Amino acid sequence: MDDAEPKSPQRRRTTGRASVTIRDVARHAGVSVATVSRALRGSDLVHPATRERVDAAIEALRFTPSQLGRSLAERRHAANGIVFPDLSGPFYAEVVLGYEEVAATLGRSVLILSTHNRESADEMVLELAGRVDGLAVFGRTVHDDVVAEVVQRGVPVVLMARTEIEGADSVRTENVVAASSVVDHLLTHGYRRMAFLGDPVDSTDVAERWAGFRGALAQAGAEVPERTIPAGFKEDDGARVAAELVADGLPDVVVCANDELALGLTVALAEQGVEVPGDVAVTGWDDVMAARYAGLTTVRQPMREMGARAARLMDARISGDRSEPRHDVLTTQLVVRRSCGPHSKEAHR
């Protein structure tokens, strides 16, 4: 006698209306899943004739859309990815806060990747792109060909503070005109020998600030430096060059690529007995909170709005409400404080 338990009868797969998916509708209508999704949302991007085919397929298949089914069919994760070169410092924190605030209201979570100049950065970014609905990339974190590959895969990409790449949205702040405004203001103090602290090779933003700086000096007939003083973006980088500046002979003013550099430089100069602005003027860029307490003349850029705008651009692409890339440029503002020299009370902010 066989003591083995009898096998349970195999369940038969049902094929009723409940099994109809958005993919079935797309196949029946001869369109993509994304097109069906747009038609269901009433997007203006769907041609009326195409909408009629989708509606006919829905009726023929008796399809009832569900948000969960739609997300699964479109392989959506309800998550966005953001790629930064680093997360230290107030600038990146503000950008992340702006992005997350908007993403949260849209029901999306955010996965953050900080590459820290790792050799495997390209592979890390490509792996993340496969786990999210869209990818925001800050600065020159990865090479253009990596971004292009993500775009080619059909993953929406938004670039922040980076030169435009075909197929990707972008949001950045204005740099050239603002840098010219900084120089024009410094010229009113009588300064003529100016140095620029930062590395244009590593940053689109810094490259544009350097160009605006040089252009304004040339326009005024002032001495134009042939090269920058190379530096990263952190306070330590600013502090590191202080001794070199003193040894080589101080210029009239040092225009720094960001506030952290300017603050680090100012503290290190003070330790060597050099007064700002008495012996040398210093300016920054960003207008982080510490800059306000330190009396640093700087350029205010909307850091949190950059992140928020990127999140909105991303949502429009993921939702299918817009198919063509958009490139937004946010305005910046010169903020005059005491680090560049004495002013009337009305000039300070």
Tab-separated table of C-alpha atoms in Angstrom, residues 67 71 76-80 98-110 133 307-319 321:
chain	number	residue	atom	x	y	z
A	67	GLN	CA	-2.849	52.045	-9.806
A	71	SER	CA	2.822	50.674	-11.837
A	76	ARG	CA	7.663	51.569	-11.923
A	77	HIS	CA	9.314	51.567	-8.525
A	78	ALA	CA	7.813	54.739	-7.021
A	79	ALA	CA	11.408	55.762	-6.332
A	80	ASN	CA	13.833	58.313	-7.786
A	98	GLY	CA	14.513	70.536	-1.930
A	99	TYR	CA	14.264	67.360	-3.999
A	100	GLU	CA	12.920	65.193	-1.198
A	101	GLU	CA	10.264	67.703	-0.147
A	102	VAL	CA	8.724	67.695	-3.620
A	103	ALA	CA	9.207	63.960	-4.193
A	104	ALA	CA	7.430	63.174	-0.913
A	105	THR	CA	4.359	65.182	-1.937
A	106	LEU	CA	4.299	63.175	-5.173
A	107	GLY	CA	4.416	59.858	-3.315
A	108	ARG	CA	7.950	59.005	-4.423
A	109	SER	CA	10.856	57.868	-2.292
A	110	VAL	CA	14.436	58.952	-3.007
A	133	ASP	CA	11.901	55.341	-12.220
A	307	GLY	CA	16.454	70.290	-6.006
A	308	ALA	CA	12.730	71.037	-6.008
A	309	ARG	CA	12.754	72.002	-9.687
A	310	ALA	CA	14.642	68.836	-10.581
A	311	ALA	CA	12.009	66.739	-8.782
A	312	ARG	CA	9.199	68.453	-10.694
A	313	LEU	CA	10.967	67.988	-14.028
A	314	MET	CA	11.465	64.334	-13.171
A	315	ASP	CA	7.825	63.808	-12.254
A	316	ALA	CA	6.650	65.279	-15.560
A	317	ARG	CA	8.824	62.863	-17.512
A	318	ILE	CA	7.938	59.801	-15.432
A	319	SER	CA	4.218	60.585	-15.605
A	321	ASP	CA	3.019	64.586	-19.170
